[in-house]
Amino acid sequence: DAGVIQSPRHEVTEMGQEVTLRCKPISGHNSLFWYRQTMMRGLELLIYFNNNVPIDDSGMPEDRFSAKMPNASFSTLKIQPSEPRDSAVYFCASSLRINSPLHFGNGTRLTVT
Amino acid sequence: TQLLEQSPQFLSIQEGENLTVYCNSSSVFSSLQWYRQEPGEGPVLLVTVVTGGEVKKLKRLTFQFGDARKDSSLHITAAQPGDTGLYLCAGEARDDKIIFGKGTRLHILP
């Protein structure tokens, strides 16, 4: 079991640039979640998928954020254009089913200057 | 909106001491999970509690789910430096989403 794999681990970019974060969930897991973590707000759910279909994106802060899951083994979270307030650690997690315990990746630390 | 409040936010104690951290809400949750997160890593599940009043033990860690399924506690006996980390509680909300508290940052001094 390789666990949830996220890339890159660190991303530093300038304001206005496009950022794409990637996630490979655990094989056989049907649900995938994108969270953002900051000191001020803790872990916030951005969006989650079940069987590759987006179920709830109410946590996505703005239209600048978008997420896709083209197949069961890959998801992306894109920010375009990025802003300094997007700086945070972004986590991807997967689970067997919607309400099963979550398995997290090690996150992508995003810094927007 | 269902919220989970964790207390204390920060706790620093000496090795060997006992401690309890809390997770409270005004809402009922179907289940509640506890995770530990270490620097540079994602949260890792410690336990899930489902039944009101349920108590689960994991070595020196004791987890309890409140009778009304609105709150939970984590008690650590004889804390060790290896227990240092961010402890997060997470609840399964009405719409099946897992929402997190902001966590208790625990530091055990050797």
PDB file of C-alpha atoms in Angstrom:
ATOM      1  CA  ASP A   1       0.000   0.000   0.000  1.00  0.00           C
ATOM      2  CA  ALA A   2       1.787   3.117  -1.263  1.00  0.00           C
ATOM      3  CA  GLY A   3      -0.587   5.503   0.457  1.00  0.00           C
ATOM      4  CA  VAL A   4      -1.971   8.697  -1.021  1.00  0.00           C
ATOM      5  CA  ILE A   5       0.654  10.381  -3.178  1.00  0.00           C
ATOM      6  CA  GLN A   6       0.696  14.136  -3.704  1.00  0.00           C
ATOM      7  CA  SER A   7       2.938  16.230  -5.891  1.00  0.00           C
ATOM      8  CA  PRO A   8       4.712  18.518  -5.730  1.00  0.00           C
ATOM      9  CA  ARG A   9       5.635  18.611  -2.019  1.00  0.00           C
ATOM     10  CA  HIS A  10       6.472  22.292  -2.244  1.00  0.00           C
ATOM     11  CA  GLU A  11       5.407  24.943  -4.736  1.00  0.00           C
ATOM     12  CA  VAL A  12       6.543  28.552  -4.760  1.00  0.00           C
ATOM     13  CA  THR A  13       4.974  30.771  -7.376  1.00  0.00           C
ATOM     14  CA  GLU A  14       4.287  34.403  -8.105  1.00  0.00           C
ATOM     15  CA  MET A  15       0.888  36.006  -7.816  1.00  0.00           C
ATOM     16  CA  GLY A  16      -1.120  35.581 -10.995  1.00  0.00           C
ATOM     17  CA  GLN A  17       0.453  32.305 -12.031  1.00  0.00           C
ATOM     18  CA  GLU A  18      -1.459  29.077 -12.503  1.00  0.00           C
ATOM     19  CA  VAL A  19      -0.834  26.331  -9.947  1.00  0.00           C
ATOM     20  CA  THR A  20      -1.744  22.666 -10.383  1.00  0.00           C
ATOM     21  CA  LEU A  21      -1.626  20.230  -7.494  1.00  0.00           C
ATOM     22  CA  ARG A  22      -1.797  16.493  -8.116  1.00  0.00           C
ATOM     23  CA  CYS A  23      -3.058  13.522  -6.167  1.00  0.00           C
ATOM     24  CA  LYS A  24      -3.030   9.754  -6.599  1.00  0.00           C
ATOM     25  CA  PRO A  25      -5.441   8.102  -4.146  1.00  0.00           C
ATOM     26  CA  ILE A  26      -5.080   4.642  -2.648  1.00  0.00           C
ATOM     27  CA  SER A  27      -6.111   1.999  -5.142  1.00  0.00           C
ATOM     28  CA  GLY A  28      -9.639   0.749  -4.469  1.00  0.00           C
ATOM     29  CA  HIS A  29     -10.722   3.855  -2.579  1.00  0.00           C
ATOM     30  CA  ASN A  30     -13.897   5.330  -4.022  1.00  0.00           C
ATOM     31  CA  SER A  31     -13.883   8.751  -2.372  1.00  0.00           C
ATOM     32  CA  LEU A  32     -11.357  11.553  -2.697  1.00  0.00           C
ATOM     33  CA  PHE A  33     -11.158  14.786  -0.738  1.00  0.00           C
ATOM     34  CA  TRP A  34      -9.187  18.017  -1.101  1.00  0.00           C
ATOM     35  CA  TYR A  35      -8.493  19.966   2.124  1.00  0.00           C
ATOM     36  CA  ARG A  36      -6.596  23.176   2.806  1.00  0.00           C
ATOM     37  CA  GLN A  37      -4.798  23.739   6.127  1.00  0.00           C
ATOM     38  CA  THR A  38      -3.754  27.066   7.640  1.00  0.00           C
ATOM     39  CA  MET A  39      -2.923  28.053  11.199  1.00  0.00           C
ATOM     40  CA  MET A  40      -5.864  30.420  11.334  1.00  0.00           C
ATOM     41  CA  ARG A  41      -8.582  28.242   9.851  1.00  0.00           C
ATOM     42  CA  GLY A  42      -7.346  24.699  10.425  1.00  0.00           C
ATOM     43  CA  LEU A  43      -8.319  21.990   7.948  1.00  0.00           C
ATOM     44  CA  GLU A  44     -11.024  23.132   5.545  1.00  0.00           C
ATOM     45  CA  LEU A  45     -12.776  20.804   3.122  1.00  0.00           C
ATOM     46  CA  LEU A  46     -12.645  22.243  -0.388  1.00  0.00           C
ATOM     47  CA  ILE A  47     -14.287  19.562  -2.506  1.00  0.00           C
ATOM     48  CA  TYR A  48     -14.889  15.839  -2.539  1.00  0.00           C
ATOM     49  CA  PHE A  49     -15.538  13.198  -5.171  1.00  0.00           C
ATOM     50  CA  ASN A  50     -17.288   9.851  -5.035  1.00  0.00           C
ATOM     51  CA  ASN A  51     -16.617   7.399  -7.853  1.00  0.00           C
ATOM     52  CA  ASN A  52     -14.848  10.219  -9.747  1.00  0.00           C
ATOM     53  CA  VAL A  53     -17.921  12.474  -9.607  1.00  0.00           C
ATOM     54  CA  PRO A  54     -17.763  15.792  -7.700  1.00  0.00           C
ATOM     55  CA  ILE A  55     -20.314  15.609  -4.902  1.00  0.00           C
ATOM     56  CA  ASP A  56     -19.858  18.843  -2.989  1.00  0.00           C
ATOM     57  CA  ASP A  57     -17.676  21.796  -3.989  1.00  0.00           C
ATOM     58  CA  SER A  58     -19.226  24.286  -1.582  1.00  0.00           C
ATOM     59  CA  GLY A  59     -15.880  24.696   0.175  1.00  0.00           C
ATOM     60  CA  MET A  60     -14.074  25.921  -2.922  1.00  0.00           C
ATOM     61  CA  PRO A  61     -13.325  29.540  -2.056  1.00  0.00           C
ATOM     62  CA  GLU A  62     -13.705  31.157  -5.459  1.00  0.00           C
ATOM     63  CA  ASP A  63     -14.009  30.518  -9.159  1.00  0.00           C
ATOM     64  CA  ARG A  64     -10.231  30.660  -9.305  1.00  0.00           C
ATOM     65  CA  PHE A  65     -10.229  27.168  -7.812  1.00  0.00           C
ATOM     66  CA  SER A  66     -11.187  24.102  -9.826  1.00  0.00           C
ATOM     67  CA  ALA A  67     -10.758  20.369  -9.312  1.00  0.00           C
ATOM     68  CA  LYS A  68     -11.024  17.387 -11.601  1.00  0.00           C
ATOM     69  CA  MET A  69     -10.929  13.637 -11.244  1.00  0.00           C
ATOM     70  CA  PRO A  70     -10.619  12.194 -14.763  1.00  0.00           C
ATOM     71  CA  ASN A  71     -10.216   8.633 -13.481  1.00  0.00           C
ATOM     72  CA  ALA A  72     -10.114   6.636 -10.259  1.00  0.00           C
ATOM     73  CA  SER A  73      -6.362   7.024  -9.832  1.00  0.00           C
ATOM     74  CA  PHE A  74      -5.794  10.729 -10.397  1.00  0.00           C
ATOM     75  CA  SER A  75      -7.108  14.117  -9.317  1.00  0.00           C
ATOM     76  CA  THR A  76      -5.956  17.695  -9.753  1.00  0.00           C
ATOM     77  CA  LEU A  77      -6.652  20.935  -7.925  1.00  0.00           C
ATOM     78  CA  LYS A  78      -5.954  24.032  -9.990  1.00  0.00           C
ATOM     79  CA  ILE A  79      -5.719  27.650  -8.902  1.00  0.00           C
ATOM     80  CA  GLN A  80      -5.763  30.243 -11.675  1.00  0.00           C
ATOM     81  CA  PRO A  81      -4.763  32.969 -11.074  1.00  0.00           C
ATOM     82  CA  SER A  82      -3.066  32.372  -7.731  1.00  0.00           C
ATOM     83  CA  GLU A  83      -3.012  35.003  -4.964  1.00  0.00           C
ATOM     84  CA  PRO A  84      -0.854  35.368  -1.822  1.00  0.00           C
ATOM     85  CA  ARG A  85      -3.855  34.472   0.389  1.00  0.00           C
ATOM     86  CA  ASP A  86      -3.925  31.040  -1.264  1.00  0.00           C
ATOM     87  CA  SER A  87      -0.693  30.180   0.544  1.00  0.00           C
ATOM     88  CA  ALA A  88      -1.396  27.085   2.670  1.00  0.00           C
ATOM     89  CA  VAL A  89      -0.795  23.360   2.838  1.00  0.00           C
ATOM     90  CA  TYR A  90      -3.143  21.492   0.539  1.00  0.00           C
ATOM     91  CA  PHE A  91      -3.985  17.914   1.434  1.00  0.00           C
ATOM     92  CA  CYS A  92      -5.559  15.187  -0.602  1.00  0.00           C
ATOM     93  CA  ALA A  93      -7.220  12.286   1.205  1.00  0.00           C
ATOM     94  CA  SER A  94      -8.984   9.148   0.052  1.00  0.00           C
ATOM     95  CA  SER A  95     -11.336   6.694   1.717  1.00  0.00           C
ATOM     96  CA  LEU A  96     -13.081   3.453   0.881  1.00  0.00           C
ATOM     97  CA  ARG A  97     -16.475   5.147   0.985  1.00  0.00           C
ATOM     98  CA  ILE A  98     -17.793   8.641   1.664  1.00  0.00           C
ATOM     99  CA  ASN A  99     -18.022   8.224   5.446  1.00  0.00           C
ATOM    100  CA  SER A 100     -15.041   5.932   5.986  1.00  0.00           C
ATOM    101  CA  PRO A 101     -11.864   7.105   7.763  1.00  0.00           C
ATOM    102  CA  LEU A 102      -9.596   9.285   5.692  1.00  0.00           C
ATOM    103  CA  HIS A 103      -6.091   8.456   4.497  1.00  0.00           C
ATOM    104  CA  PHE A 104      -4.108  11.618   3.878  1.00  0.00           C
ATOM    105  CA  GLY A 105      -1.189  12.358   1.640  1.00  0.00           C
ATOM    106  CA  ASN A 106       1.738  14.393   2.966  1.00  0.00           C
ATOM    107  CA  GLY A 107       0.409  17.574   1.423  1.00  0.00           C
ATOM    108  CA  THR A 108       1.650  20.282  -0.920  1.00  0.00           C
ATOM    109  CA  ARG A 109       2.959  23.417   0.732  1.00  0.00           C
ATOM    110  CA  LEU A 110       2.005  26.304  -1.553  1.00  0.00           C
ATOM    111  CA  THR A 111       3.595  29.716  -1.236  1.00  0.00           C
ATOM    112  CA  VAL A 112       2.335  32.509  -3.465  1.00  0.00           C
ATOM    113  CA  THR A 113       4.489  35.633  -3.410  1.00  0.00           C
TER     114      THR A 113
ATOM    115  CA  THR B   1     -23.144  24.681  10.122  1.00  0.00           C
ATOM    116  CA  GLN B   2     -21.746  21.958  12.350  1.00  0.00           C
ATOM    117  CA  LEU B   3     -18.582  23.025  14.151  1.00  0.00           C
ATOM    118  CA  LEU B   4     -16.081  21.225  16.350  1.00  0.00           C
ATOM    119  CA  GLU B   5     -14.260  23.186  19.043  1.00  0.00           C
ATOM    120  CA  GLN B   6     -11.074  21.741  20.469  1.00  0.00           C
ATOM    121  CA  SER B   7      -9.452  22.730  23.741  1.00  0.00           C
ATOM    122  CA  PRO B   8      -6.906  23.589  24.749  1.00  0.00           C
ATOM    123  CA  GLN B   9      -5.330  24.964  21.575  1.00  0.00           C
ATOM    124  CA  PHE B  10      -1.828  24.419  22.959  1.00  0.00           C
ATOM    125  CA  LEU B  11      -0.531  22.204  25.743  1.00  0.00           C
ATOM    126  CA  SER B  12       3.025  21.758  26.916  1.00  0.00           C
ATOM    127  CA  ILE B  13       3.685  19.301  29.741  1.00  0.00           C
ATOM    128  CA  GLN B  14       6.483  17.245  31.214  1.00  0.00           C
ATOM    129  CA  GLU B  15       7.117  13.645  30.269  1.00  0.00           C
ATOM    130  CA  GLY B  16       5.252  11.278  32.571  1.00  0.00           C
ATOM    131  CA  GLU B  17       2.303  13.570  33.258  1.00  0.00           C
ATOM    132  CA  ASN B  18      -1.302  12.806  32.353  1.00  0.00           C
ATOM    133  CA  LEU B  19      -3.433  15.051  30.146  1.00  0.00           C
ATOM    134  CA  THR B  20      -6.888  15.334  28.632  1.00  0.00           C
ATOM    135  CA  VAL B  21      -7.914  17.242  25.513  1.00  0.00           C
ATOM    136  CA  TYR B  22     -11.470  17.940  24.475  1.00  0.00           C
ATOM    137  CA  CYS B  23     -13.588  18.144  21.355  1.00  0.00           C
ATOM    138  CA  ASN B  24     -17.002  19.780  21.695  1.00  0.00           C
ATOM    139  CA  SER B  25     -19.934  20.656  19.504  1.00  0.00           C
ATOM    140  CA  SER B  26     -23.542  21.738  19.826  1.00  0.00           C
ATOM    141  CA  SER B  27     -24.409  19.283  17.045  1.00  0.00           C
ATOM    142  CA  VAL B  28     -24.811  15.517  17.038  1.00  0.00           C
ATOM    143  CA  PHE B  29     -22.363  13.508  14.946  1.00  0.00           C
ATOM    144  CA  SER B  30     -22.836  10.020  13.521  1.00  0.00           C
ATOM    145  CA  SER B  31     -19.265   9.194  14.418  1.00  0.00           C
ATOM    146  CA  LEU B  32     -16.163  10.965  15.547  1.00  0.00           C
ATOM    147  CA  GLN B  33     -12.551  10.340  14.616  1.00  0.00           C
ATOM    148  CA  TRP B  34      -9.270  11.353  16.223  1.00  0.00           C
ATOM    149  CA  TYR B  35      -6.162  11.959  14.110  1.00  0.00           C
ATOM    150  CA  ARG B  36      -2.573  12.863  14.967  1.00  0.00           C
ATOM    151  CA  GLN B  37      -0.509  15.006  12.647  1.00  0.00           C
ATOM    152  CA  GLU B  38       3.260  15.429  12.778  1.00  0.00           C
ATOM    153  CA  PRO B  39       5.179  18.250  11.070  1.00  0.00           C
ATOM    154  CA  GLY B  40       5.443  17.832   7.303  1.00  0.00           C
ATOM    155  CA  GLU B  41       2.965  14.972   7.203  1.00  0.00           C
ATOM    156  CA  GLY B  42      -0.745  14.451   6.775  1.00  0.00           C
ATOM    157  CA  PRO B  43      -3.057  13.519   9.657  1.00  0.00           C
ATOM    158  CA  VAL B  44      -3.099   9.835  10.583  1.00  0.00           C
ATOM    159  CA  LEU B  45      -6.196   8.172  11.995  1.00  0.00           C
ATOM    160  CA  LEU B  46      -5.948   7.009  15.610  1.00  0.00           C
ATOM    161  CA  VAL B  47      -9.493   5.854  16.344  1.00  0.00           C
ATOM    162  CA  THR B  48     -13.145   6.099  15.361  1.00  0.00           C
ATOM    163  CA  VAL B  49     -15.941   6.167  17.953  1.00  0.00           C
ATOM    164  CA  VAL B  50     -19.500   5.538  16.906  1.00  0.00           C
ATOM    165  CA  THR B  51     -21.723   4.768  19.885  1.00  0.00           C
ATOM    166  CA  GLY B  52     -22.667   7.324  22.548  1.00  0.00           C
ATOM    167  CA  GLY B  53     -20.661   6.615  25.703  1.00  0.00           C
ATOM    168  CA  GLU B  54     -18.166   4.457  23.842  1.00  0.00           C
ATOM    169  CA  VAL B  55     -14.653   4.192  25.271  1.00  0.00           C
ATOM    170  CA  LYS B  56     -11.696   2.965  23.214  1.00  0.00           C
ATOM    171  CA  LYS B  57      -8.132   2.439  24.373  1.00  0.00           C
ATOM    172  CA  LEU B  58      -4.988   2.563  22.279  1.00  0.00           C
ATOM    173  CA  LYS B  59      -2.070   1.759  24.591  1.00  0.00           C
ATOM    174  CA  ARG B  60      -1.760   4.858  26.812  1.00  0.00           C
ATOM    175  CA  LEU B  61      -4.466   6.776  24.934  1.00  0.00           C
ATOM    176  CA  THR B  62      -8.127   6.579  26.010  1.00  0.00           C
ATOM    177  CA  PHE B  63     -10.854   8.009  23.781  1.00  0.00           C
ATOM    178  CA  GLN B  64     -14.414   8.621  24.903  1.00  0.00           C
ATOM    179  CA  PHE B  65     -17.495   9.625  22.928  1.00  0.00           C
ATOM    180  CA  GLY B  66     -20.078  11.604  24.858  1.00  0.00           C
ATOM    181  CA  ASP B  67     -23.425   9.993  25.623  1.00  0.00           C
ATOM    182  CA  ALA B  68     -25.219  12.493  23.388  1.00  0.00           C
ATOM    183  CA  ARG B  69     -22.605  12.102  20.595  1.00  0.00           C
ATOM    184  CA  LYS B  70     -21.817  15.826  20.700  1.00  0.00           C
ATOM    185  CA  ASP B  71     -18.407  15.694  22.345  1.00  0.00           C
ATOM    186  CA  SER B  72     -15.339  13.561  22.851  1.00  0.00           C
ATOM    187  CA  SER B  73     -12.189  13.476  24.937  1.00  0.00           C
ATOM    188  CA  LEU B  74      -8.711  12.059  24.562  1.00  0.00           C
ATOM    189  CA  HIS B  75      -6.792  11.170  27.711  1.00  0.00           C
ATOM    190  CA  ILE B  76      -3.094  10.330  27.596  1.00  0.00           C
ATOM    191  CA  THR B  77      -1.512   8.577  30.557  1.00  0.00           C
ATOM    192  CA  ALA B  78       2.188   9.047  31.307  1.00  0.00           C
ATOM    193  CA  ALA B  79       2.869  11.197  28.256  1.00  0.00           C
ATOM    194  CA  GLN B  80       6.000  10.475  26.236  1.00  0.00           C
ATOM    195  CA  PRO B  81       7.957  12.788  23.887  1.00  0.00           C
ATOM    196  CA  GLY B  82       6.717  10.596  21.026  1.00  0.00           C
ATOM    197  CA  ASP B  83       3.172  11.775  21.783  1.00  0.00           C
ATOM    198  CA  THR B  84       4.099  15.278  20.596  1.00  0.00           C
ATOM    199  CA  GLY B  85       1.967  16.412  17.668  1.00  0.00           C
ATOM    200  CA  LEU B  86      -1.249  18.059  16.550  1.00  0.00           C
ATOM    201  CA  TYR B  87      -4.340  16.130  17.669  1.00  0.00           C
ATOM    202  CA  LEU B  88      -7.394  16.659  15.488  1.00  0.00           C
ATOM    203  CA  CYS B  89     -10.934  15.538  16.057  1.00  0.00           C
ATOM    204  CA  ALA B  90     -13.213  15.094  13.055  1.00  0.00           C
ATOM    205  CA  GLY B  91     -16.918  14.430  12.871  1.00  0.00           C
ATOM    206  CA  GLU B  92     -19.133  12.879  10.263  1.00  0.00           C
ATOM    207  CA  ALA B  93     -21.677  15.585   9.601  1.00  0.00           C
ATOM    208  CA  ARG B  94     -25.288  15.180   8.473  1.00  0.00           C
ATOM    209  CA  ASP B  95     -24.340  15.465   4.816  1.00  0.00           C
ATOM    210  CA  ASP B  96     -21.641  12.764   5.165  1.00  0.00           C
ATOM    211  CA  LYS B  97     -18.814  15.303   5.039  1.00  0.00           C
ATOM    212  CA  ILE B  98     -15.946  14.900   7.507  1.00  0.00           C
ATOM    213  CA  ILE B  99     -15.304  18.215   9.250  1.00  0.00           C
ATOM    214  CA  PHE B 100     -12.320  18.924  11.461  1.00  0.00           C
ATOM    215  CA  GLY B 101     -11.663  20.915  14.588  1.00  0.00           C
ATOM    216  CA  LYS B 102      -8.631  23.216  14.595  1.00  0.00           C
ATOM    217  CA  GLY B 103      -6.697  20.821  16.792  1.00  0.00           C
ATOM    218  CA  THR B 104      -4.725  20.737  20.024  1.00  0.00           C
ATOM    219  CA  ARG B 105      -0.991  21.204  19.590  1.00  0.00           C
ATOM    220  CA  LEU B 106       0.681  18.993  22.221  1.00  0.00           C
ATOM    221  CA  HIS B 107       4.322  19.235  23.213  1.00  0.00           C
ATOM    222  CA  ILE B 108       5.817  16.757  25.662  1.00  0.00           C
ATOM    223  CA  LEU B 109       9.015  17.959  27.300  1.00  0.00           C
ATOM    224  CA  PRO B 110      11.628  15.291  28.032  1.00  0.00           C
TER     225      PRO B 110
END
